[in-house]
């Protein structure tokens, strides 16, 4: 015991008075090592785990087994100290903040020390990457280069602090515990006791609305279960009581959300209205309410959403010291960085206003196409600039919402880039992407890089928007044109050929999955035209192109093998997608006798969803349940379309469809009138159809309209579909109007 104490005293004194001479550390030689891994006498679980991880990877890389010992048992100066050892504190080597870490050499000793949380473990993984060349690209095993002669450079002295205290990249890779720790990422399930839109999780309408409607929002002159009434004192007490119960069940949670529900419908009672008038908007009622909740829990962090109707900061009230504001970039398109793109102008103003009130700001950002997870979505060029902008704006945390638990376009690369940049926004994204592609795709890497560059350049050159709620059809005139898709496929064919028969080939297949998906989806738009799934053989019905069933089967199998569980947010599984395609391929597709006829419109269609323009109505292709596929939309105005058949034809019936998608404010017309003319000047009414009265529904319907009458001669067929004058009460919105959508006008003799 005397010898051990004497050695330890000598070691501490050498640290205090040594000149910290820079020398190389020969950690292993011929698979052997004289080094030990030292942990504190009362090591935490994180410190023990960090030591075990370091020991395991050094063994895999070099063949050497470094013993893990407790600090009091140290007998050699050659050691790697893990965590908050006494000798670490004596040497003042614990210099990091938040959950950062330091890696510092002193003569023959190396110190890997985290500030708090899992910082020490993050430091070990950083050490493995930088000094052993290890990589963790996805949820599979890490890449560990063999090196029996492991020598560390002289003068290691690094302090690494994260640029953000909350760092989440929401992709499937993060479901792997080691991937999460390796990249220093977090999950909201581990940090939040209550997450997201939480009002009705705290005070559910199913329990309270019938007996206490006053707890809920007064909107449109009635109490409705849309939001809570934040001026009601009982609502405050119930919220506090419910949080106390939840906190008792989950005492380790760092954050608790007290946030409005999605959509609108905030309270306009006299008290709430008065507060909002003083504060310049409904965020005033929210922040005053949340501050009162936070005051009841001074040792807890309360988060709330600056999103939707609460996006603008209040005029007067500052968030309390334990309140965090989670703002959203949901309205920003993705072809340019958020710092410059015009669609984010309002968001930038809102963020600046919140930053003037508090430095407790998190950003809810979006990095995938939620309506089509597999669609090619080139965002890699904006990730670095966006995160640098957020840091500049004093943002403290980022939720990068990708595709969650399901695979999406370039998910591995997106997660990898985000993981690095969330720690250090100054990392060179281009170099990082090149390193990833070479490591993850092997000899296919150069072709993958060319593919990524080609689609980014095509996006920028198109001068079109990249929308998180877009689809492959929206971009058919831009970076996903058939010409571009052919070019991309050629690059990926070369990539596949370069790695055929190796483990890298499967990874290239996952990249190609996005192109196969885009091709299938676009074929619904093209229909009978080139690149469509139908062929016109001159009969009463179109025929299915024979290769399409095989394409569907191949994509389904690859999607399942790649870990795709749903193709959009709360959308179809691969098997359900296959079944949907089979129903499309199994049905009869009637040909339109006036296919290709000229169409004139009295009112403009919605340019954001152009389909094939006015030609949509006679292209021979009907629509699907997604309003951006073959539907011509008219916002707040009637559809008045006149078809010129080119010559007089017999008309005995006119058939057409209208979409009903109440979630997107798309409603059936209130009346459809068909009129006929031989000269295009004088029209006579053929038939008027009035659809059934509108009722509230959640599902999407296609309303089929057929107008049948006595056969008449006509060259011109005019359809007038009257748009509803207003939204129904259950879908009211202060800035929305009804929209009608028509897919095809069939004219039968």
XYZ file of C-alpha atoms in Angstrom:
749
model
C 0.000 0.000 0.000
C 2.888 2.374 0.804
C 4.417 1.759 -2.623
C 1.126 2.369 -4.434
C 0.501 5.576 -2.526
C 4.030 6.759 -3.190
C 3.721 6.049 -6.910
C 0.373 7.800 -7.147
C 1.745 10.866 -5.278
C 4.721 10.984 -7.639
C 2.407 10.779 -10.649
C 0.219 13.650 -9.439
C 3.229 15.824 -8.699
C 4.707 15.109 -12.110
C 1.481 16.282 -13.679
C 1.480 19.466 -11.657
C 5.061 20.389 -12.430
C 5.856 18.661 -15.721
C 6.448 20.703 -18.820
C 3.984 18.419 -20.687
C 6.705 17.562 -23.181
C 5.350 16.597 -26.571
C 6.283 13.044 -27.473
C 4.739 10.346 -29.594
C 2.931 7.558 -27.791
C 3.629 4.040 -29.011
C 0.361 2.585 -27.844
C 0.885 -0.903 -29.295
C 3.770 -2.778 -30.867
C 3.358 -6.135 -32.596
C -0.026 -6.587 -30.964
C 1.247 -5.856 -27.455
C 1.001 -2.832 -25.189
C 2.445 -1.581 -21.915
C -0.511 0.753 -21.453
C -3.482 0.456 -19.120
C -6.908 2.053 -19.276
C -7.619 3.793 -15.981
C -11.063 4.666 -14.619
C -11.955 6.573 -11.423
C -12.263 4.690 -8.148
C -16.000 5.422 -8.141
C -16.477 5.256 -11.890
C -19.867 6.073 -13.356
C -21.655 3.735 -15.727
C -20.659 6.008 -18.618
C -16.981 5.939 -17.623
C -17.010 2.151 -17.312
C -18.702 1.853 -20.688
C -16.194 4.244 -22.266
C -13.285 2.182 -20.958
C -14.800 -1.054 -22.252
C -15.450 0.460 -25.686
C -11.885 1.764 -25.918
C -10.454 -1.570 -24.825
C -12.583 -3.494 -27.327
C -11.737 -1.371 -30.364
C -8.021 -1.186 -29.575
C -8.055 -4.978 -29.355
C -9.873 -5.256 -32.701
C -7.511 -2.796 -34.382
C -4.188 -3.946 -32.945
C -4.636 -7.300 -31.257
C -3.448 -5.793 -27.972
C -5.469 -6.186 -24.773
C -5.164 -3.091 -22.575
C -6.298 -3.898 -19.044
C -8.958 -1.697 -17.459
C -7.987 -0.833 -13.894
C -9.342 1.368 -11.145
C -7.281 4.474 -10.444
C -6.076 3.412 -6.963
C -4.487 0.325 -8.545
C -2.388 2.299 -11.015
C 1.297 1.322 -10.965
C 2.552 2.557 -14.328
C 2.929 6.015 -15.801
C 1.830 4.698 -19.204
C -1.931 4.979 -19.080
C -5.053 6.312 -20.741
C -7.186 8.009 -18.100
C -10.917 7.812 -18.751
C -13.330 10.253 -17.145
C -12.951 12.282 -13.989
C -10.012 10.564 -12.362
C -8.324 12.346 -9.470
C -5.151 12.725 -11.461
C -7.193 14.293 -14.291
C -8.519 16.979 -11.979
C -5.043 17.580 -10.564
C -3.662 18.153 -14.033
C -6.606 20.394 -14.966
C -7.333 18.316 -18.043
C -11.139 18.502 -17.702
C -11.719 21.604 -19.837
C -14.904 20.829 -21.766
C -18.441 22.189 -21.257
C -21.956 20.827 -21.797
C -21.498 17.213 -22.895
C -18.241 17.952 -24.677
C -14.892 16.343 -23.943
C -11.161 16.899 -23.913
C -8.358 14.635 -25.140
C -5.020 15.792 -23.780
C -1.571 14.220 -23.702
C 0.901 14.731 -20.887
C 4.174 12.894 -21.500
C 3.267 9.170 -21.628
C -0.255 9.720 -20.422
C -3.472 10.433 -22.305
C -6.596 11.901 -20.716
C -10.072 11.489 -22.254
C -12.480 13.434 -20.102
C -16.114 14.389 -20.593
C -17.683 17.427 -19.023
C -21.051 15.846 -18.212
C -23.565 13.308 -19.398
C -22.018 10.953 -21.942
C -19.191 13.325 -22.802
C -16.456 10.852 -21.863
C -17.982 8.190 -24.105
C -18.283 10.696 -26.949
C -14.600 11.472 -26.436
C -13.643 7.812 -26.764
C -15.531 7.448 -30.058
C -13.955 10.656 -31.350
C -10.545 9.226 -30.418
C -11.328 5.991 -32.275
C -12.268 7.907 -35.413
C -9.404 10.358 -35.454
C -6.513 8.273 -34.201
C -7.471 4.700 -35.134
C -9.330 5.516 -38.365
C -12.501 3.700 -37.268
C -15.815 4.624 -38.868
C -19.451 3.966 -38.038
C -21.380 4.622 -41.252
C -24.678 2.984 -40.378
C -26.278 0.634 -37.873
C -24.018 -2.221 -38.982
C -20.607 -3.063 -37.532
C -18.034 -0.289 -37.427
C -15.130 -0.240 -39.860
C -11.935 -0.951 -37.899
C -8.603 -0.753 -39.794
C -5.950 -3.223 -38.614
C -2.778 -1.622 -37.240
C -0.604 -3.689 -34.870
C 1.859 -0.763 -34.622
C -0.416 1.949 -33.259
C 1.462 5.183 -32.676
C -0.231 8.382 -31.545
C 1.134 11.748 -32.661
C 2.894 14.005 -30.211
C 1.191 16.854 -28.442
C -2.432 15.774 -28.557
C -4.479 18.550 -26.988
C -8.098 18.868 -28.039
C -11.144 20.335 -26.369
C -14.306 19.505 -28.309
C -17.539 21.208 -27.331
C -20.776 20.671 -29.267
C -22.254 23.604 -31.134
C -25.709 22.487 -29.949
C -26.787 20.970 -26.634
C -29.663 19.053 -28.251
C -28.685 17.116 -31.371
C -31.063 14.743 -33.105
C -30.864 13.318 -36.596
C -34.124 11.434 -36.963
C -33.231 8.524 -39.238
C -33.261 4.722 -38.755
C -29.530 4.618 -37.994
C -30.159 6.293 -34.635
C -32.143 3.273 -33.475
C -28.766 1.596 -33.099
C -27.493 2.480 -29.625
C -23.832 2.529 -30.602
C -24.469 4.660 -33.688
C -26.194 7.177 -31.432
C -23.300 7.284 -28.949
C -20.631 7.184 -31.644
C -21.936 10.344 -33.294
C -22.929 12.080 -30.075
C -26.582 12.187 -31.072
C -29.690 12.079 -28.916
C -33.311 10.984 -29.153
C -36.276 12.969 -27.912
C -37.665 9.816 -26.283
C -34.656 9.826 -23.949
C -34.736 13.550 -23.150
C -38.420 14.484 -23.101
C -40.954 13.175 -20.642
C -43.626 14.689 -22.886
C -42.913 15.654 -26.488
C -44.486 17.666 -29.276
C -48.101 18.796 -29.522
C -49.156 18.048 -25.955
C -52.227 20.091 -24.942
C -54.626 17.179 -25.286
C -52.163 14.752 -23.716
C -52.403 16.934 -20.620
C -56.135 17.695 -20.755
C -57.843 15.200 -23.084
C -61.200 16.293 -24.553
C -62.506 12.739 -24.209
C -62.389 13.226 -20.451
C -63.224 16.893 -20.002
C -65.040 18.427 -22.973
C -68.598 17.306 -22.229
C -68.472 18.357 -18.575
C -66.142 21.357 -18.899
C -66.306 22.872 -22.379
C -64.919 26.096 -20.872
C -61.508 24.369 -20.647
C -61.307 24.446 -24.432
C -60.985 27.109 -27.100
C -63.755 29.519 -27.931
C -63.565 29.800 -31.702
C -66.226 30.841 -34.165
C -68.500 31.692 -31.255
C -68.451 28.140 -29.850
C -66.323 26.094 -27.494
C -64.500 23.524 -29.601
C -61.968 20.791 -28.866
C -59.250 22.393 -30.984
C -56.957 23.973 -28.358
C -57.093 24.839 -24.646
C -58.393 28.067 -23.130
C -55.154 29.395 -21.645
C -56.784 32.075 -19.512
C -58.809 29.505 -17.566
C -57.287 29.039 -14.092
C -58.570 25.480 -13.805
C -56.744 24.591 -17.026
C -53.514 25.852 -15.467
C -53.999 23.831 -12.283
C -54.971 20.690 -14.182
C -51.891 21.060 -16.384
C -49.609 21.435 -13.364
C -51.239 18.490 -11.584
C -50.919 16.244 -14.624
C -47.280 17.200 -15.111
C -46.535 16.410 -11.455
C -47.914 12.915 -11.992
C -45.925 12.426 -15.171
C -42.711 13.776 -13.649
C -43.057 11.414 -10.708
C -43.215 8.510 -13.166
C -40.243 9.788 -15.179
C -37.943 11.798 -12.885
C -34.911 11.602 -15.203
C -36.545 13.393 -18.152
C -34.805 16.668 -18.994
C -37.616 18.427 -20.883
C -41.416 18.559 -20.725
C -43.534 19.899 -23.572
C -46.503 22.177 -22.926
C -47.443 22.932 -26.522
C -50.476 23.663 -28.713
C -51.996 21.003 -30.890
C -51.271 20.889 -34.587
C -53.544 23.026 -36.779
C -55.292 26.205 -35.588
C -58.408 26.943 -33.568
C -56.863 28.943 -30.709
C -59.075 30.506 -28.075
C -60.684 33.898 -28.705
C -62.548 34.332 -25.424
C -62.413 37.829 -23.939
C -59.508 37.116 -21.564
C -57.384 35.316 -24.166
C -58.227 37.946 -26.771
C -57.199 40.742 -24.404
C -53.846 39.095 -23.693
C -53.197 38.460 -27.372
C -54.009 42.073 -28.205
C -51.431 43.249 -25.659
C -48.818 40.806 -26.949
C -49.469 41.223 -30.665
C -50.712 37.691 -31.251
C -51.712 34.328 -29.733
C -48.149 33.475 -28.697
C -48.749 35.969 -25.885
C -51.371 33.779 -24.211
C -49.165 30.748 -24.751
C -45.981 32.172 -23.211
C -47.795 33.662 -20.228
C -49.439 30.292 -19.603
C -46.218 28.305 -20.069
C -44.310 30.682 -17.777
C -46.847 29.985 -15.022
C -46.433 26.258 -15.551
C -42.638 26.626 -15.497
C -42.821 28.569 -12.219
C -44.350 25.481 -10.602
C -41.329 23.400 -11.681
C -38.209 25.531 -11.155
C -35.922 22.505 -11.442
C -37.385 21.323 -14.748
C -37.175 22.561 -18.339
C -40.474 23.293 -20.084
C -40.575 23.426 -23.882
C -43.253 24.907 -26.096
C -43.783 25.376 -29.816
C -43.283 28.611 -31.712
C -45.065 27.107 -34.687
C -48.201 27.740 -36.714
C -50.326 30.378 -35.045
C -47.685 30.848 -32.301
C -44.749 31.285 -34.710
C -44.439 35.033 -34.073
C -42.836 35.991 -30.758
C -44.891 37.941 -28.204
C -44.439 41.686 -28.025
C -43.891 41.975 -24.261
C -43.509 38.754 -22.281
C -40.155 36.963 -22.236
C -40.025 33.194 -21.773
C -38.971 32.205 -18.250
C -35.440 31.014 -17.587
C -36.459 27.350 -17.663
C -38.594 27.653 -20.801
C -37.294 26.587 -24.226
C -38.948 27.647 -27.480
C -39.027 25.086 -30.283
C -39.443 26.996 -33.561
C -40.149 25.407 -36.924
C -38.768 25.951 -40.434
C -41.700 24.083 -41.989
C -42.574 26.769 -44.559
C -39.072 26.955 -46.048
C -38.333 25.282 -49.362
C -35.058 23.371 -49.547
C -33.301 24.290 -52.788
C -31.375 27.119 -51.077
C -30.067 27.639 -47.530
C -32.561 28.893 -44.973
C -30.488 32.051 -44.512
C -31.243 33.292 -48.039
C -34.254 31.502 -49.504
C -37.254 33.854 -49.876
C -39.733 31.288 -48.536
C -37.958 31.436 -45.154
C -38.128 35.231 -44.828
C -40.951 35.104 -42.288
C -39.199 32.333 -40.375
C -35.972 34.346 -40.192
C -37.888 37.311 -38.790
C -39.645 35.093 -36.266
C -36.382 33.466 -35.204
C -34.728 36.856 -34.747
C -37.663 38.047 -32.645
C -37.507 34.997 -30.401
C -33.713 35.345 -30.132
C -34.200 38.884 -28.852
C -36.253 37.461 -25.971
C -34.312 34.320 -25.052
C -31.299 32.206 -25.924
C -33.240 29.032 -25.077
C -34.237 28.217 -28.645
C -34.420 24.868 -30.388
C -35.182 24.479 -34.114
C -37.445 21.807 -35.532
C -35.972 21.354 -39.003
C -37.053 19.080 -41.871
C -34.713 17.013 -44.021
C -36.832 14.588 -46.015
C -39.859 14.581 -48.279
C -42.612 13.488 -45.931
C -45.091 12.688 -48.676
C -42.590 10.471 -50.527
C -39.733 9.214 -48.369
C -38.084 7.392 -51.272
C -38.192 10.226 -53.765
C -34.742 11.677 -54.597
C -34.359 14.677 -52.300
C -31.058 16.565 -52.764
C -30.538 18.548 -49.558
C -26.889 17.811 -48.775
C -25.727 21.177 -50.143
C -27.774 23.171 -47.600
C -27.170 21.167 -44.415
C -23.922 22.914 -43.483
C -25.078 26.467 -44.267
C -28.372 25.908 -42.439
C -26.766 24.662 -39.243
C -24.157 27.427 -39.346
C -26.987 29.957 -39.635
C -28.784 28.466 -36.652
C -25.668 28.642 -34.528
C -25.196 32.271 -35.557
C -28.767 32.945 -34.392
C -27.959 31.544 -30.907
C -30.017 28.397 -31.400
C -29.123 25.798 -28.761
C -30.640 22.627 -30.135
C -31.718 21.031 -33.414
C -34.261 18.350 -34.227
C -33.451 17.293 -37.788
C -36.635 15.443 -38.686
C -35.838 12.879 -41.300
C -37.847 9.754 -42.005
C -37.745 8.418 -38.456
C -37.743 4.644 -38.213
C -38.142 3.998 -41.934
C -35.550 4.194 -44.683
C -35.557 7.175 -47.046
C -33.469 8.617 -49.861
C -29.756 8.762 -48.883
C -30.654 8.231 -45.215
C -27.194 6.963 -44.254
C -25.418 9.953 -45.785
C -27.879 12.486 -44.395
C -27.578 11.105 -40.883
C -23.781 10.953 -41.073
C -23.437 14.546 -42.292
C -25.913 15.864 -39.759
C -24.213 14.012 -36.918
C -20.878 15.683 -37.676
C -22.294 19.156 -38.293
C -24.421 19.160 -35.149
C -21.146 19.020 -33.229
C -19.185 21.367 -35.454
C -20.941 23.516 -38.051
C -17.588 24.358 -39.645
C -16.930 20.835 -40.905
C -16.438 20.836 -44.682
C -19.553 19.105 -46.006
C -18.071 18.348 -49.434
C -15.044 16.630 -47.914
C -17.261 14.770 -45.466
C -19.517 13.558 -48.282
C -16.537 12.396 -50.322
C -15.070 10.540 -47.351
C -18.407 8.873 -46.635
C -19.016 7.795 -50.227
C -15.543 6.310 -50.625
C -15.810 4.463 -47.326
C -19.408 3.326 -47.563
C -19.694 2.522 -51.276
C -16.152 1.373 -52.026
C -15.266 1.542 -55.715
C -18.796 2.759 -56.441
C -18.100 5.890 -54.388
C -16.931 8.131 -57.270
C -20.096 7.337 -59.249
C -22.314 8.006 -56.228
C -20.584 11.361 -55.800
C -21.215 12.207 -59.451
C -24.854 11.205 -59.045
C -25.278 13.401 -55.955
C -23.591 16.313 -57.693
C -25.653 15.855 -60.866
C -28.993 15.939 -59.099
C -27.997 18.942 -56.981
C -26.887 20.881 -60.062
C -30.078 19.903 -61.883
C -32.152 21.123 -58.945
C -30.372 24.477 -58.776
C -30.435 24.946 -62.556
C -34.167 24.235 -62.667
C -34.883 27.243 -60.423
C -37.782 25.262 -58.988
C -38.705 24.670 -55.363
C -37.688 21.598 -53.382
C -40.695 20.927 -51.169
C -40.842 18.655 -48.115
C -44.432 17.939 -49.185
C -43.665 17.497 -52.869
C -43.474 14.371 -54.997
C -41.729 13.030 -58.112
C -44.461 14.491 -60.333
C -44.079 18.011 -58.949
C -40.438 17.955 -60.074
C -41.041 16.300 -63.434
C -40.072 19.528 -65.220
C -37.034 19.980 -63.015
C -34.361 17.734 -61.558
C -36.581 14.632 -61.892
C -37.352 14.989 -65.582
C -37.253 11.713 -67.544
C -34.017 12.904 -69.173
C -32.375 13.486 -65.798
C -33.619 10.156 -64.454
C -32.028 8.362 -67.403
C -28.739 10.161 -66.762
C -28.829 9.310 -63.050
C -29.563 5.674 -63.815
C -26.558 5.468 -66.118
C -24.306 6.675 -63.299
C -25.758 4.191 -60.844
C -25.436 1.356 -63.359
C -21.716 2.174 -63.484
C -21.637 2.285 -59.692
C -23.269 -1.119 -59.477
C -20.906 -2.616 -62.034
C -17.909 -1.362 -60.037
C -18.898 -3.328 -56.923
C -20.836 -6.269 -58.304
C -20.682 -9.281 -56.038
C -19.469 -7.334 -52.987
C -21.215 -6.042 -49.867
C -21.182 -2.578 -51.451
C -23.590 -3.676 -54.186
C -26.500 -3.864 -51.747
C -25.782 -0.277 -50.696
C -25.855 0.894 -54.301
C -29.190 -0.896 -54.706
C -30.582 1.242 -51.888
C -29.483 4.379 -53.733
C -31.195 3.150 -56.914
C -34.370 2.467 -54.969
C -35.199 6.174 -55.115
C -34.940 6.275 -58.902
C -37.083 3.167 -59.293
C -39.704 4.707 -57.036
C -39.678 7.997 -58.949
C -40.120 6.118 -62.231
C -43.115 4.184 -60.924
C -44.775 7.254 -59.453
C -44.234 9.346 -62.558
C -45.764 6.637 -64.716
C -49.099 7.410 -63.034
C -48.767 10.961 -64.289
C -47.730 10.033 -67.825
C -50.474 7.421 -68.155
C -50.807 6.661 -71.863
C -47.915 8.900 -72.886
C -44.225 7.974 -73.021
C -42.931 6.803 -69.619
C -46.472 5.856 -68.570
C -47.766 2.437 -67.521
C -50.582 2.360 -70.089
C -50.640 1.815 -73.849
C -53.335 2.935 -76.306
C -54.074 0.193 -78.815
C -57.099 1.945 -80.269
C -59.703 -0.021 -78.330
C -62.255 1.126 -75.750
C -59.767 0.419 -72.953
C -56.057 1.077 -72.563
C -53.718 -1.866 -71.951
C -51.106 -2.267 -69.207
C -47.476 -2.238 -70.263
C -46.256 -5.789 -69.497
C -43.108 -4.855 -67.552
C -44.952 -2.807 -64.938
C -45.970 -5.680 -62.682
C -42.356 -6.846 -62.581
C -41.207 -3.312 -61.731
C -43.698 -3.207 -58.874
C -42.560 -6.556 -57.482
C -38.885 -5.593 -57.700
C -39.364 -2.272 -55.939
C -41.425 -3.845 -53.156
C -38.803 -6.502 -52.488
C -35.957 -3.978 -52.471
C -37.871 -1.575 -50.240
C -38.504 -4.277 -47.646
C -34.880 -5.413 -47.778
C -33.754 -1.799 -47.275
C -35.782 -1.305 -44.113
C -38.657 0.678 -45.587
C -41.695 0.346 -43.326
C -43.778 3.161 -44.816
C -43.418 5.169 -48.007
C -44.653 8.435 -46.531
C -45.461 9.874 -43.132
C -48.191 7.572 -41.722
C -48.428 6.182 -45.247
C -48.443 2.845 -47.049
C -46.165 -0.062 -46.209
C -44.271 -1.655 -49.118
C -46.816 -4.486 -49.256
C -49.718 -2.034 -49.216
C -47.994 -0.034 -51.955
C -47.671 -3.213 -54.001
C -51.354 -3.967 -53.431
C -52.229 -0.438 -54.529
C -50.250 -0.915 -57.730
C -51.862 -4.298 -58.345
C -55.298 -2.700 -58.042
C -54.181 -0.086 -60.582
C -52.840 -2.731 -62.950
C -55.870 -4.991 -62.548
C -58.538 -2.376 -63.256
C -59.890 -1.394 -66.646
C -58.782 2.001 -67.917
C -61.373 3.385 -70.365
C -60.080 5.401 -73.269
C -61.393 8.920 -73.696
C -62.966 9.582 -77.129
C -61.839 13.220 -76.893
C -58.316 12.419 -75.721
C -55.953 15.179 -76.823
C -58.739 17.658 -77.557
C -57.899 21.317 -77.003
C -59.059 22.884 -73.738
C -59.595 26.529 -72.861
C -60.028 27.745 -69.296
C -61.805 30.857 -68.121
C -60.055 30.803 -64.716
C -56.450 29.932 -63.922
C -55.507 26.635 -62.331
C -53.160 26.425 -59.321
C -49.637 26.679 -60.724
C -48.052 24.912 -57.737
C -49.826 21.718 -58.852
C -49.958 22.068 -62.635
C -50.291 18.382 -63.623
C -50.182 18.748 -67.456
C -51.782 22.147 -67.421
C -55.114 22.503 -69.186
C -54.274 19.400 -71.223
C -54.785 17.425 -67.983
C -58.528 17.395 -68.612
C -58.213 15.471 -71.902
C -54.948 13.541 -71.509
C -56.760 10.227 -71.121
C -55.605 9.734 -67.525
C -57.710 9.873 -64.375
C -56.414 10.910 -60.965
C -55.421 9.134 -57.795
C -56.015 9.981 -54.133
C -52.973 12.283 -54.060
C -54.137 15.678 -55.352
C -50.852 16.313 -57.153
C -51.332 13.311 -59.470
C -53.402 14.243 -62.548
C -55.720 16.700 -60.819
C -56.175 20.218 -62.132
C -56.878 22.437 -59.134
C -58.796 25.710 -58.892
C -58.368 27.717 -55.707
C -61.342 29.732 -54.531
C -62.854 29.949 -58.014
C -64.973 27.954 -60.435
C -63.617 25.630 -63.074
C -65.003 26.736 -66.429
C -63.440 24.466 -69.062
C -64.383 24.298 -72.735
C -63.319 21.323 -74.839
C -62.943 21.657 -78.590
C -63.437 18.198 -80.094
C -62.139 19.497 -83.440
C -65.330 18.512 -85.246
C -68.949 17.852 -84.452
C -69.442 14.638 -82.507
C -72.346 12.845 -80.872
C -72.686 13.540 -77.152
C -74.926 11.437 -74.923
C -72.983 11.537 -71.664
C -70.157 13.411 -70.005
C -68.229 11.833 -67.111
C -65.712 13.448 -64.821
C -64.264 13.080 -61.333
C -63.681 15.514 -58.492
C -61.409 14.965 -55.522
C -62.557 15.338 -51.931
C -59.622 15.753 -49.548
C -60.899 17.826 -46.649
C -57.574 17.726 -44.836
C -56.119 19.801 -47.682
C -59.256 21.948 -48.063
C -60.174 20.257 -51.366
C -63.958 19.991 -51.637
C -66.406 18.801 -54.306
C -68.114 21.517 -56.345
C -71.606 22.484 -55.247
C -72.936 22.220 -58.810
C -71.711 20.990 -62.200
C -73.312 22.224 -65.402
C -72.601 20.746 -68.845
C -73.374 22.917 -71.873
C -72.949 22.103 -75.579
C -72.301 24.188 -78.681
C -71.665 23.686 -82.363
C -69.967 27.055 -82.921
C -68.283 27.801 -79.569
C -70.410 30.932 -79.124
C -73.967 29.841 -78.353
C -74.165 27.152 -75.656
C -77.244 25.290 -74.482
C -77.470 23.457 -71.187
C -77.119 19.696 -71.507
C -77.299 18.669 -67.868
C -76.802 20.045 -64.358
C -75.691 17.741 -61.542
C -75.723 18.624 -57.854
C -73.463 16.408 -55.672
C -74.616 15.169 -52.267
C -74.339 17.691 -49.401
C -70.909 17.947 -47.817
C -70.355 16.033 -44.562
C -67.327 15.880 -42.309
C -64.938 13.036 -43.142
C -61.312 12.067 -42.634
C -60.803 9.812 -45.641
C -60.122 10.904 -49.209
C -62.837 10.285 -51.793
C -63.065 10.535 -55.561
C -66.510 11.869 -56.440
C -67.682 10.413 -59.766
C -70.039 12.591 -61.784
C -71.906 11.383 -64.874
C -74.265 13.636 -66.814
C -76.448 11.694 -69.249
C -79.055 13.077 -71.650
C -80.527 12.760 -75.100
C -77.825 12.433 -77.755
C -76.889 15.747 -79.359
C -74.422 17.018 -81.918
C -71.702 19.307 -80.569
C -68.138 20.344 -81.220
C -67.675 22.289 -77.983
C -68.370 20.900 -74.515
C -68.290 23.338 -71.605
C -68.091 22.190 -67.991
C -68.794 24.702 -65.225
C -67.993 23.381 -61.751
C -68.988 25.829 -59.025
C -66.495 26.100 -56.164
C -67.952 26.276 -52.618
C -68.155 29.841 -51.347
C -66.579 29.051 -47.974
C -64.941 26.302 -45.973
C -67.156 24.273 -43.645
C -66.993 25.088 -39.934
C -65.019 21.944 -39.143
C -62.230 22.956 -41.566
C -62.325 26.724 -41.132
C -59.016 28.533 -41.534
C -58.384 32.281 -41.521
C -56.137 32.212 -44.589
C -57.523 29.300 -46.627
C -60.215 29.042 -49.297
C -61.918 25.973 -50.756
C -60.230 24.321 -53.731
C -61.820 22.067 -56.339
C -59.888 19.489 -58.355
C -60.914 17.731 -61.582
C -58.931 15.012 -63.359
C -60.479 14.185 -66.755
C -63.529 15.066 -68.828
C -64.814 12.034 -70.748
C -67.249 12.677 -73.584
C -69.161 9.632 -74.843
C -71.380 9.355 -77.952
